[in-house]
XYZ file of C-alpha atoms in Angstrom:
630
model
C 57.541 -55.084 -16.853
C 55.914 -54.490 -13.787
C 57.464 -50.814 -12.905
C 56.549 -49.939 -16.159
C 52.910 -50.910 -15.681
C 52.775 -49.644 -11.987
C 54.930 -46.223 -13.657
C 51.212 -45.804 -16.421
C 49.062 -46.621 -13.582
C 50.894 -43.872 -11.422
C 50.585 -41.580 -14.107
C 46.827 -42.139 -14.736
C 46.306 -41.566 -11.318
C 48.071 -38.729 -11.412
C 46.627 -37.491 -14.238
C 43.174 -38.588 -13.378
C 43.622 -36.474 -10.095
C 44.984 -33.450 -11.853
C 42.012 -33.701 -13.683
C 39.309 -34.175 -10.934
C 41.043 -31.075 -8.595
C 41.194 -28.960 -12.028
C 37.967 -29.558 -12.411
C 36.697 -28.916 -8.672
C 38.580 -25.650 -8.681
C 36.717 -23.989 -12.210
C 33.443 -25.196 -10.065
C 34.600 -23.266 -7.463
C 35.488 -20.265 -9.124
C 32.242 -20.616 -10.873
C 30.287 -20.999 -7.802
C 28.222 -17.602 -6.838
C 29.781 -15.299 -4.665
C 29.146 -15.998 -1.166
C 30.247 -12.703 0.136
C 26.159 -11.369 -0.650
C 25.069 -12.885 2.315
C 26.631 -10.387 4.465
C 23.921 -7.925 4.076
C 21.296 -10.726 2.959
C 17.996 -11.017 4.901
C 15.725 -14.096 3.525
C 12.308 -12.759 2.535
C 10.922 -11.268 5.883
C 6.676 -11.057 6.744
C 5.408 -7.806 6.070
C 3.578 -7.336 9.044
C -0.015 -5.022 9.516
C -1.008 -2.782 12.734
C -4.036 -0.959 13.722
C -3.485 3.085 14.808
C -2.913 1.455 18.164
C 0.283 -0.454 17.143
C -1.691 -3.660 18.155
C -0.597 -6.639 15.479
C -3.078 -7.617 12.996
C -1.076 -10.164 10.905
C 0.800 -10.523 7.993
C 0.526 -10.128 4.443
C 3.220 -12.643 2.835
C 2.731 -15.994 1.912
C 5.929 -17.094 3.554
C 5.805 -16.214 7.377
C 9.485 -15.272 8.685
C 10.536 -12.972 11.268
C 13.599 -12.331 11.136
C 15.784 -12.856 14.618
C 19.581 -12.084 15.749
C 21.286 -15.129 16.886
C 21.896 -13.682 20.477
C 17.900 -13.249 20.557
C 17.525 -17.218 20.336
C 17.540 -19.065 24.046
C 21.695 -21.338 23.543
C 19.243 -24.591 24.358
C 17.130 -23.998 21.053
C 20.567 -23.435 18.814
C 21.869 -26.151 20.548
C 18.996 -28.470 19.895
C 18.920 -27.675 16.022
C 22.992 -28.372 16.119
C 22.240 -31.480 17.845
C 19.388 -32.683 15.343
C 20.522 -31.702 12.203
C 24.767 -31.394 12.572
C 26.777 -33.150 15.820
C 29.885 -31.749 14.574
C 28.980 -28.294 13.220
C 31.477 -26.806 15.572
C 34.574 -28.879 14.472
C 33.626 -29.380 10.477
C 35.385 -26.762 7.897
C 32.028 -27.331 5.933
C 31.238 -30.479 5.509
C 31.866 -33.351 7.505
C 33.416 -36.344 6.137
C 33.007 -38.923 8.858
C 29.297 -38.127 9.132
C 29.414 -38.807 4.587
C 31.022 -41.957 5.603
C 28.573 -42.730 8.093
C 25.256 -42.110 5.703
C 27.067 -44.295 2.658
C 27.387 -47.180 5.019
C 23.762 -47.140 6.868
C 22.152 -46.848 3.367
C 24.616 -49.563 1.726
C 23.063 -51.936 4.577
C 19.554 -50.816 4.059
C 19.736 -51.059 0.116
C 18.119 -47.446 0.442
C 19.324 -43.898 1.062
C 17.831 -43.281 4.688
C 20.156 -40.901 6.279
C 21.866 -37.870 4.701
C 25.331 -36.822 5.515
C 24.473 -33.250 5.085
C 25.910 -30.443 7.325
C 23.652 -27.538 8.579
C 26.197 -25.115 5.935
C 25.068 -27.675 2.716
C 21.439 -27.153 3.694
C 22.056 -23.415 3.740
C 24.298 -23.699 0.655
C 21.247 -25.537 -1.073
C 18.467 -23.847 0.378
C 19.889 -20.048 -0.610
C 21.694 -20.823 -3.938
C 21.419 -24.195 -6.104
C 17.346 -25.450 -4.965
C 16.274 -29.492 -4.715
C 17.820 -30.684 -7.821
C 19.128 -34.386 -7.286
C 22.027 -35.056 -8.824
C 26.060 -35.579 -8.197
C 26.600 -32.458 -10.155
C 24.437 -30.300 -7.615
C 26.022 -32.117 -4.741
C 29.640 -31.038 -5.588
C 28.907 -27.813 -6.046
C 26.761 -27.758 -2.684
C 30.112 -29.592 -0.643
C 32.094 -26.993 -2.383
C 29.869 -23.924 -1.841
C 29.482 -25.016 1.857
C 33.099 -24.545 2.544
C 33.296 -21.151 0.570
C 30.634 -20.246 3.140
C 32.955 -21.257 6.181
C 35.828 -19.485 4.895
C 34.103 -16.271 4.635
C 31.594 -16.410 7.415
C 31.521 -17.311 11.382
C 29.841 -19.947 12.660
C 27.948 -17.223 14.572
C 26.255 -15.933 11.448
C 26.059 -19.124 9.533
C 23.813 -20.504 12.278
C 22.227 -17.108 12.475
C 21.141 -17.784 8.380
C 20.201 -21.046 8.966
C 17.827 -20.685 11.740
C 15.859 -17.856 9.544
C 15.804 -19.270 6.286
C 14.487 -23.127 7.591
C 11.238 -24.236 7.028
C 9.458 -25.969 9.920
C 6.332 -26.444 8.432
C 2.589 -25.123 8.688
C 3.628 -22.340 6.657
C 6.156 -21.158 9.141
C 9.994 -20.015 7.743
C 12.440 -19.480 10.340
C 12.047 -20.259 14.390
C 10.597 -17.559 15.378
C 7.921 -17.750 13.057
C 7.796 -21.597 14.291
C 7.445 -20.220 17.678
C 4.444 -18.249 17.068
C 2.574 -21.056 14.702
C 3.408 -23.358 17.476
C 3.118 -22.618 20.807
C 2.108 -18.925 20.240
C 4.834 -16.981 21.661
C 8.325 -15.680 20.447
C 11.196 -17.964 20.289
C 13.108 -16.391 23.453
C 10.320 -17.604 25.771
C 10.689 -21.669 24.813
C 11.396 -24.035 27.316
C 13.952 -26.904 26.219
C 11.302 -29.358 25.312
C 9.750 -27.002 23.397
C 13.232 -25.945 21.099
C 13.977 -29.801 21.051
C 9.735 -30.055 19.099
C 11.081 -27.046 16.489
C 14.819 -29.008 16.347
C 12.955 -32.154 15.227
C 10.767 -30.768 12.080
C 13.456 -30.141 9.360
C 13.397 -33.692 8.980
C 10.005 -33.711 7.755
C 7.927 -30.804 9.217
C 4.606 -32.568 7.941
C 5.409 -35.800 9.159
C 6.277 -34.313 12.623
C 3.174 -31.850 12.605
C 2.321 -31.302 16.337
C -0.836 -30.283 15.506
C -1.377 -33.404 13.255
C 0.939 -35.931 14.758
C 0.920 -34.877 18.601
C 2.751 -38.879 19.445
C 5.060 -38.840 16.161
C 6.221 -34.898 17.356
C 7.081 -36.300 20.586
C 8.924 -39.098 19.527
C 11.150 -37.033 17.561
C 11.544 -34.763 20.572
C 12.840 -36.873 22.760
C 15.336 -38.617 20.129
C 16.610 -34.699 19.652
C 16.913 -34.384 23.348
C 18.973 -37.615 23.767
C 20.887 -36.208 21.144
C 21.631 -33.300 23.635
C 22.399 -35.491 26.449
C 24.930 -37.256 24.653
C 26.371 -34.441 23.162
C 26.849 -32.334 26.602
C 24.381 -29.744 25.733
C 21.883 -30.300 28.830
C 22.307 -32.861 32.075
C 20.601 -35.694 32.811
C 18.026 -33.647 34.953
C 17.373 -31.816 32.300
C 16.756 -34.429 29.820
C 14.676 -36.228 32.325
C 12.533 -33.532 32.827
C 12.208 -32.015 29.216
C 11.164 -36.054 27.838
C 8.468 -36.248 30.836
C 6.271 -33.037 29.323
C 3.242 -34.356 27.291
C 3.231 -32.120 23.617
C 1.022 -29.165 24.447
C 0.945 -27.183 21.281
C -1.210 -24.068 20.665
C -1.868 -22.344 17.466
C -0.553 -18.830 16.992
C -1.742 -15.713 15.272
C -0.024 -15.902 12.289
C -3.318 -16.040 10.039
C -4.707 -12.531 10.189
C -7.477 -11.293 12.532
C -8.938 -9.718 9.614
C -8.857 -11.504 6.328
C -11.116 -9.042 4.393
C -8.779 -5.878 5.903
C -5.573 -8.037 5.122
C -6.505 -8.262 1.636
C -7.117 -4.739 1.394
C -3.504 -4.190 2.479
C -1.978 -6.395 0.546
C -3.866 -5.040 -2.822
C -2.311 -1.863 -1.759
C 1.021 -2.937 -1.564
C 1.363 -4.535 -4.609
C -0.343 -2.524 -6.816
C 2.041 0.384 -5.486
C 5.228 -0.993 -4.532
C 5.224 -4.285 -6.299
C 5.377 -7.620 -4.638
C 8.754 -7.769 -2.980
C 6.556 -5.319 -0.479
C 4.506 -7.908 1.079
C 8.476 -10.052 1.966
C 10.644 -6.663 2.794
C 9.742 -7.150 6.617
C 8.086 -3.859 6.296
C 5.866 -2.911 9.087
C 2.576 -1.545 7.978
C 0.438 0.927 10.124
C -3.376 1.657 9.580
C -6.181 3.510 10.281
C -7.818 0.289 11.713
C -9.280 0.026 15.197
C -8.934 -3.511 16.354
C -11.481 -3.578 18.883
C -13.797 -1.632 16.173
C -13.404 -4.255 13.825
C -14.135 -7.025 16.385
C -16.925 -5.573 17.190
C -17.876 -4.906 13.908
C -17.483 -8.654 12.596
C -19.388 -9.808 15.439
C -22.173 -7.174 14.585
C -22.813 -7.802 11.010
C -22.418 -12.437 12.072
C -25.269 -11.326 14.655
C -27.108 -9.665 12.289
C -27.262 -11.626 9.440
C -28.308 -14.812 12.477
C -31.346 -12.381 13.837
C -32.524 -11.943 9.699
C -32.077 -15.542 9.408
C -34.523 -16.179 12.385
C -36.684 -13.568 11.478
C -37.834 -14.533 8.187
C -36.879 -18.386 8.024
C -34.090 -18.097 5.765
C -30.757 -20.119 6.105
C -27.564 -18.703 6.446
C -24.249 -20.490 4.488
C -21.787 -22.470 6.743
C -18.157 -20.910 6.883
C -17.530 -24.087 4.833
C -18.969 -26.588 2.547
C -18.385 -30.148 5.052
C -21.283 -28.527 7.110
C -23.832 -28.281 2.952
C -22.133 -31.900 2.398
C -22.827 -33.511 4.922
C -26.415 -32.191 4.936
C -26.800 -32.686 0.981
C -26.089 -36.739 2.107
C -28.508 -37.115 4.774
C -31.226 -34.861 3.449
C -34.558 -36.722 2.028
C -36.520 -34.622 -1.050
C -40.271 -33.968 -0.766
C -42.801 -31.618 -1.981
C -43.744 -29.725 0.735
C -44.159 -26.020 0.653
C -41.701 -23.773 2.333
C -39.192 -26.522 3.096
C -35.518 -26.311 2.332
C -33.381 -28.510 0.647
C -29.105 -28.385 -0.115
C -28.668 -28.584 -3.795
C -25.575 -29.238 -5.650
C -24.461 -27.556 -8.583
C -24.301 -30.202 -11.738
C -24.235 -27.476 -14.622
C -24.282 -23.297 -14.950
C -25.720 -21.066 -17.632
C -26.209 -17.970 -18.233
C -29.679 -17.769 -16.613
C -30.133 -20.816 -15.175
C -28.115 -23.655 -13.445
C -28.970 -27.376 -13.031
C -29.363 -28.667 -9.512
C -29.795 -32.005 -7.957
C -31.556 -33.006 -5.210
C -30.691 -36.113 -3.925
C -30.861 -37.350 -7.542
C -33.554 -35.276 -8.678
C -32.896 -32.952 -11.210
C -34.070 -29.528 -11.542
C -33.310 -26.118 -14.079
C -33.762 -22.892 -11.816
C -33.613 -19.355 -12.595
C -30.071 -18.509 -11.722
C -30.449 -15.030 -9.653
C -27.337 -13.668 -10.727
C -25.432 -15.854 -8.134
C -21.482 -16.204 -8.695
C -21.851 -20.050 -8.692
C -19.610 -23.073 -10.718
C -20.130 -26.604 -10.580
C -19.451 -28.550 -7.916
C -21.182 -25.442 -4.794
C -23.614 -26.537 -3.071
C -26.546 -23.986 -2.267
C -29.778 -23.806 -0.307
C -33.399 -24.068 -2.848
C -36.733 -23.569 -1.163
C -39.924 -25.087 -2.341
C -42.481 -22.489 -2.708
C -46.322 -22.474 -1.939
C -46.554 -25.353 -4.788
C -43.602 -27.268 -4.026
C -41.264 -26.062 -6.537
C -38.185 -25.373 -5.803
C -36.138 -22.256 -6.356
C -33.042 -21.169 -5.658
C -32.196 -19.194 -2.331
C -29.203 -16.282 -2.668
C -26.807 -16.320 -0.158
C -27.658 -14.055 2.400
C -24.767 -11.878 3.587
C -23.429 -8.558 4.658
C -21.391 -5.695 4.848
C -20.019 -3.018 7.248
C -17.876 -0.256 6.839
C -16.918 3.010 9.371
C -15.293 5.672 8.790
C -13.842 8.113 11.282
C -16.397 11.610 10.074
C -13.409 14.365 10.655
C -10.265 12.645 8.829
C -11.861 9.664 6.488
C -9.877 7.554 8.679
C -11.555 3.763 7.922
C -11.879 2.328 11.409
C -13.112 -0.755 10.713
C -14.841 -2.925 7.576
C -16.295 -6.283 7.000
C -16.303 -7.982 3.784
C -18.841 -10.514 4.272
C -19.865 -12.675 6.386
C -17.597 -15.840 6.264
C -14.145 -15.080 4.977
C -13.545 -18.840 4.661
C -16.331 -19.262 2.560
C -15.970 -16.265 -0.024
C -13.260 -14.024 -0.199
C -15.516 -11.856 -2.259
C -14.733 -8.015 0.092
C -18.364 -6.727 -0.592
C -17.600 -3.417 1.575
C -15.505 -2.486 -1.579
C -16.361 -4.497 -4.797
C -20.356 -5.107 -4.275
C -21.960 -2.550 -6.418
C -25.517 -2.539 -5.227
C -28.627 -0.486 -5.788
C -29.001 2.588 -2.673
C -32.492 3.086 -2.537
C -33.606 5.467 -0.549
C -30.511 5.690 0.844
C -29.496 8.003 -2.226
C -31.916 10.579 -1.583
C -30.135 12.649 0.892
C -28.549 13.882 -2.382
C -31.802 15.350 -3.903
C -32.521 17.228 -0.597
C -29.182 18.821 -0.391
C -29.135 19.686 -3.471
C -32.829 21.372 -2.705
C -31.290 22.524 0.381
C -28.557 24.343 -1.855
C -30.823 25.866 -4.006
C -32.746 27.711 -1.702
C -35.143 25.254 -0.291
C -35.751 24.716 3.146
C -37.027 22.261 5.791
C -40.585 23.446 5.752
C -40.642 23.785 1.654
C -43.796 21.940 0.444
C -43.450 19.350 -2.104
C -46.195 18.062 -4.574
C -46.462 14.141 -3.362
C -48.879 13.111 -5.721
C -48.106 10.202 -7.968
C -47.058 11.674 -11.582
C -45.919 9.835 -14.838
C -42.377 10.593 -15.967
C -40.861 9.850 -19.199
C -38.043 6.813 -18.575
C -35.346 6.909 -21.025
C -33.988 3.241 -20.402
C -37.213 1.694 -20.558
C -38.590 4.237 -23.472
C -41.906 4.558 -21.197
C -43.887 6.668 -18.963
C -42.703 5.338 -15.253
C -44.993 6.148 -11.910
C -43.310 5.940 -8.731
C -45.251 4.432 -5.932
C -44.496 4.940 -2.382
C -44.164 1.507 -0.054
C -47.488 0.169 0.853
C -49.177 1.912 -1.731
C -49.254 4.699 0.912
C -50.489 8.405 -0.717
C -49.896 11.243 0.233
C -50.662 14.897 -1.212
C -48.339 16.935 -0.067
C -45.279 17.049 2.245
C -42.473 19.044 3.386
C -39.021 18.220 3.090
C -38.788 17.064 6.463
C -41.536 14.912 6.195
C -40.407 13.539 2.575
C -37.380 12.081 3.495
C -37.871 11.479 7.063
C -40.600 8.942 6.059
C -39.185 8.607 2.757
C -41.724 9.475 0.506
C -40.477 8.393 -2.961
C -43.331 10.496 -4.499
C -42.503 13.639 -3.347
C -38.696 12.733 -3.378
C -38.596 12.155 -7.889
C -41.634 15.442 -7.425
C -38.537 17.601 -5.816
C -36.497 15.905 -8.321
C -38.756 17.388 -10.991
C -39.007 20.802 -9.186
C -35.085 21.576 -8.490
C -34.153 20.248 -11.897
C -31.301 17.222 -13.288
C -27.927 19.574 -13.616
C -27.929 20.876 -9.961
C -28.502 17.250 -8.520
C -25.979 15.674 -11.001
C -23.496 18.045 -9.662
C -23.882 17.434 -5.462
C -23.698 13.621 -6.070
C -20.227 14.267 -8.304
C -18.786 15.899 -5.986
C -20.049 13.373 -3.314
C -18.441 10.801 -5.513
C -21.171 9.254 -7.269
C -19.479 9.709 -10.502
C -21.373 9.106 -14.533
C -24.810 9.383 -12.984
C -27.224 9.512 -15.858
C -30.650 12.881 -15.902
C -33.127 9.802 -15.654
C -36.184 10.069 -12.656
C -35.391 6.470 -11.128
C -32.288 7.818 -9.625
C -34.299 9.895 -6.434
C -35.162 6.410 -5.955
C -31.568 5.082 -6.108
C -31.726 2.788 -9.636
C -27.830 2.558 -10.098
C -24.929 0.505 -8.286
C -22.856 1.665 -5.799
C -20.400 0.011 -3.239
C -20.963 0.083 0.586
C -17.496 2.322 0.984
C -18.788 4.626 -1.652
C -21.966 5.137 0.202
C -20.444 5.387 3.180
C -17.992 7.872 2.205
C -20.638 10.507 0.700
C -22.642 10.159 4.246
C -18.847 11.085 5.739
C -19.190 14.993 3.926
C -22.598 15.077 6.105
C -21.274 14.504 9.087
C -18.340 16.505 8.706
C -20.598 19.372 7.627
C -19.760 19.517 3.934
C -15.886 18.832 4.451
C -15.336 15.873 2.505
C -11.939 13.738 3.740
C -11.007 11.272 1.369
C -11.161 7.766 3.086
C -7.962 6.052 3.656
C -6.637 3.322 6.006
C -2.951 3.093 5.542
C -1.259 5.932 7.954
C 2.693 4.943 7.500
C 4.755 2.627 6.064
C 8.255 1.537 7.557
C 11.151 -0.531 6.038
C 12.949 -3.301 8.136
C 15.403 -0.488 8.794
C 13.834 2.272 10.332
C 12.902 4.124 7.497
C 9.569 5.804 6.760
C 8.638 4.778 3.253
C 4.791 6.327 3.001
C 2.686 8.509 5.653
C -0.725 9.702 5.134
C -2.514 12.493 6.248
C -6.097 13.599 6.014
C -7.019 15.124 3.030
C -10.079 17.337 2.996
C -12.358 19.698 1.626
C -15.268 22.000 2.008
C -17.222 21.667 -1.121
C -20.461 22.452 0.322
C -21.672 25.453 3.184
C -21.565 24.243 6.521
C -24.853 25.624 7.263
C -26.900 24.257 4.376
C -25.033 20.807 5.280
C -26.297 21.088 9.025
C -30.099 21.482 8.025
C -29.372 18.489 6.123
C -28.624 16.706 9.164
C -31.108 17.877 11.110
C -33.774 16.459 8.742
C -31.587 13.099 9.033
C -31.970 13.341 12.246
C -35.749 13.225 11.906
C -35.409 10.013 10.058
C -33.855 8.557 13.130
C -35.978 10.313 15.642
C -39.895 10.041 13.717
C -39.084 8.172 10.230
C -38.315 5.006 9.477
C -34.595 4.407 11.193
C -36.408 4.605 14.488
C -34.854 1.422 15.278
C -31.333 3.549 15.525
C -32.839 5.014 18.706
C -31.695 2.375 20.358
C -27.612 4.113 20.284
C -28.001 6.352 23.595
C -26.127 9.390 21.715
C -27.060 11.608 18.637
C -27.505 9.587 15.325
C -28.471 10.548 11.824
C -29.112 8.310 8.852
C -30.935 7.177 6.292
C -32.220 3.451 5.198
C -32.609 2.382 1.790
C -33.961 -0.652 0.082
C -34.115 -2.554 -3.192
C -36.678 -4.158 -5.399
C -38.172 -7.035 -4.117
C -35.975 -6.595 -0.498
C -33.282 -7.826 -2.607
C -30.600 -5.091 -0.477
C -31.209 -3.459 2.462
C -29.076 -0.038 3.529
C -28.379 1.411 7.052
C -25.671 4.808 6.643
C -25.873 6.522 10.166
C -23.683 9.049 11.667
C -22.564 10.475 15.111
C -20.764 13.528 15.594
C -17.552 11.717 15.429
């Protein structure tokens, strides 16, 4: 009786077994085919220069740079080894003792607290089956782990691991942890230093240096016992590497220019797709980092003097700054004082604001707002209060003989709006349109010393179905003036008088071809009544300085794949579309509106400018386009 009952249990067993390995080898045979990473590279940072080859940033949201194993120092492999896999050497993929190990601490803790994962199942999970919890996914990790070893050295699986990890603050792979964290590349890190990066796969927020300086260095000394006892460093060493305090400093992986960076980006996706921005590409432009500083330290400076000048506050790069002083503010009456509103409720042409629980509908101002901003109101002369637009600003230069964009500013805080006025804020030009209507005089045969009615006339408006009179600023009249004088002290009578004179087609023709494209026969336009962008406007005022060559503005000059190959270059593209000498008179009279008009305050550049200001209704926009000979 008893053989015969050990002879069916034998046979279950058997059969159960049979079963199990028939089933583990169709999962393996099933499992994806390993043999793909030989040629794999995890998605790589596409990375942005200026025409200097000086680094920008990045444009991907995952920051990884990819790195040969023999570029990593043997104490930072040997620290993640340590950490994460004692017997990664030894194990044929994964490692039963340490399984045994994990099953027993979490049977005595009543809670899973310890993994028995080797560094090949976190690659095996991480690159083909995800964060799924469950036994299924856990077989075929075990199993896919030791199809990995049998095709692959240990070499390149540690090579795969160490690029592919994420180690937190946005940073995948060590060398991109090298550069968030201490700001340099992953071959100049000390020991202590490898052991902080070989201690955040555990739980990279947890272990934040930058948030939990005491926690990180906790863990980095428990990963550089871990290296004692293993044999990787001596005592010394140890002793040393635990007795350095955690001194971490922030890298440039966020871009120097976020406005510019978006620009690139834009480009690369709308061209090539969004596998572009994690090919590892390397992305050269027109750009002229110490322009562009320059430049975003002009246009911050600037907007601070108007702020002074005419009492009018400036947003906060973020909203703690228009919380805080929302909180603590107290509401009164009196004229001219300013107040931090929040945003309760938007309409079309108003929006709801409250005032430290007073209520109040204001005009809206055609301000991008949403409930929940916070914004600035002003009491006026009665102690009402209105609502104050945010004051900002815009810069863009272009190099005059290519159309080469060496630098451009989007605004003023790119942490508070990510709005890139230099290309999407379509504005009213002002004055700073009517270069066109003098060149196109110019072109028909006028000259500097032409004479222009400047009286005040009524013309027929088409959008408004009435007779329109321009008026000149101040009320100032004049009778006559030449074409010098017109738009060096930028007459608006005698400009929409030319206008009148010369006739619609031939002006309607120059701006085209200076790219003001759709432009409509109606008088208001000497005085620049539509919308343009600052890049627009600074592109036509690019065929002035180049003498009637226009160059079409660009800013990406080549393109290069992770492997060497060119995969775009850009030249300039030009074109004469006006006579050089027609063009040149042009300037000259420019240059009176720097030298007698009203840009006089561009005499302050110690070298030949030209330019023309413009502004809008009610101050709303003001316009500075200048040139140099370059």
């Amino acid at each position: 009786m008893l053989k015969k009952v050990l002879l069916v249990l034998s046979i279950s067993l058997f059969s159960l077994l049979a079963f199990l390995l028939s089933a583990l080898f169709f999962i393996y045979l099933d499992l994806p085919d390993v043999k793909v990473l030989e040629n794999w590279r995890p998605p790589v940072a596409t990375s942005v220069y200026d025409s200097k080859g000086n680094y920008l940033g990045d444009v991907a949201v995952q920051r990884r740079y990819y790195v040969k194993l023999e570029e990593i120092p043997k104490h930072v492999i040997y620290a993640f080894v340590a950490a994460e896999d004692k017997n990664f050497f030894k194990h044929f993929g994964i490692d039963p003792i340490a399984i045994l190990r994990a099953l027993w601490i979490n049977f005595k803790r009543g809670k899973i607290v310890q993994g028995g994962s080797t560094i090949t199942q976190q690659l095996a999970k991480n690159l083909f089956l995800g964060k799924e919890r469950s036994l299924s996914r856990k077989i075929r990790e075990a199993l896919l782990a030791i199809k990995i070893e049998r095709t692959f050295s240990k070499e390149k699986i540690l090579e795969l691991y160490l690029n592919q990890i994420y180690l937190g603050e946005g940073a995948y792979g060590v060398e991109a942890a090298s550069r968030v964290y201490f700001g340099k590349s992953v071959r100049d890190l000390t020991l202590w230093e490898g052991a902080l990066l070989a201690g955040l796969p555990k739980a990279p927020s947890k272990f934040d240096p930058f948030k939990n300086p005491e926690l990180a260095k906790i863990r980095r000394n428990y990963v550089l016992k871990r290296m004692l006892e293993d044999g990787y460093i001596t005592y010394e060493e140890y002793r040393w590497a635990t007795s350095k305090d955690v001194v971490v400093k922030r890298g440039k992986l966020s871009p120097r220019s976020d406005y510019f960076l978006d620009m690139v980006k834009e480009y690369l996706i709308r061209k090539y797709g969004e596998k572009a921005l994690v090919s590892g590409w390397k992305v050269y432009t027109t750009l002229d980092k110490d322009m562009q500083s320059l430049a975003e330290k002009v246009v911050r400076e600037s907007i601070r003097e108007l702020s002074r000048r005419y009492n009018f506050p400036v947003f906060p790069s973020n909203d703690r700054v228009l919380k805080l002083a929302y909180k603590r503010q107290r509401y009164s009456r009196k004229p001219n004082k300013v107040f931090v509103a929040k945003v309760l409720r938007v309409e079309d042409l108003r929006v709801l604001v409250d005032i430290n629980g007073k209520k109040f509908w204001l005009k809206r101002r055609e301000l991008p707002l949403k409930e929940g901003d916070y914004v600035f109101v002003k009491n006026d002369e009665f102690g009402s209060p209105y609502l104050l637009p945010d004051l900002q600003g815009a810069l863009v230069s272009i190099e005059a003989k290519t159309g080469k964009i060496k630098a451009i500013v989007g605004g003023v805080s790119y942490s508070r709006s990510q709005f890139n006025r230099a290309l999407y804020a379509r504005r009213q030009p002002g004055s700073a349109f009517k270069p066109v209507i003098y060149l196109s005089a110019l072109l028909k045969g006028y000259t500097q010393i032409s004479v222009v009615s400047a009286l005040p006339v009524p013309y027929y408006d088409p959008q408004t179905g009435e007779e329109w009179i321009p008026r000149n600023y101040d009320n100032a009249y004049y009778e006559e003036a030449t074409l010098r004088e017109g738009l060096a002290h930028s007459i608006n009578t005698a400009t929409v008088n030319l206008l009148d004179d010369i006739g619609f087609d031939i002006v309607l023709d120059t701006a085209s071809k200076l790219g003001f494209k759709d432009l409509k026969p109606y008088y208001s336009i000497a005085l620049g009544s539509f919308e343009v962008t600052p890049l627009q406007l600074t592109s036509a005022y690019q065929v002035f300085a180049n003498l009637g060559k226009r160059c079409e503005p660009y800013f990406i000059e080549k393109i290069v794949d992770s492997y060497g190959n060119v995969v775009e270059e850009n030249k300039p593209h030009c074109e004469q579309i006006f006579d050089r000498a027609t063009v040149r008179v042009l300037v000259d009279m420019l240059r009176a509106v720097v030298l007698e008009g009203t840009a006089r305050g561009a005499k302050v550049v110690k070298r030949v400018v030209a330019g023309k200001t413009g502004t809008t209704n009610d101050f709303m926009d003001a316009w500075f386009v200048g040139f140099t000979p370059d």
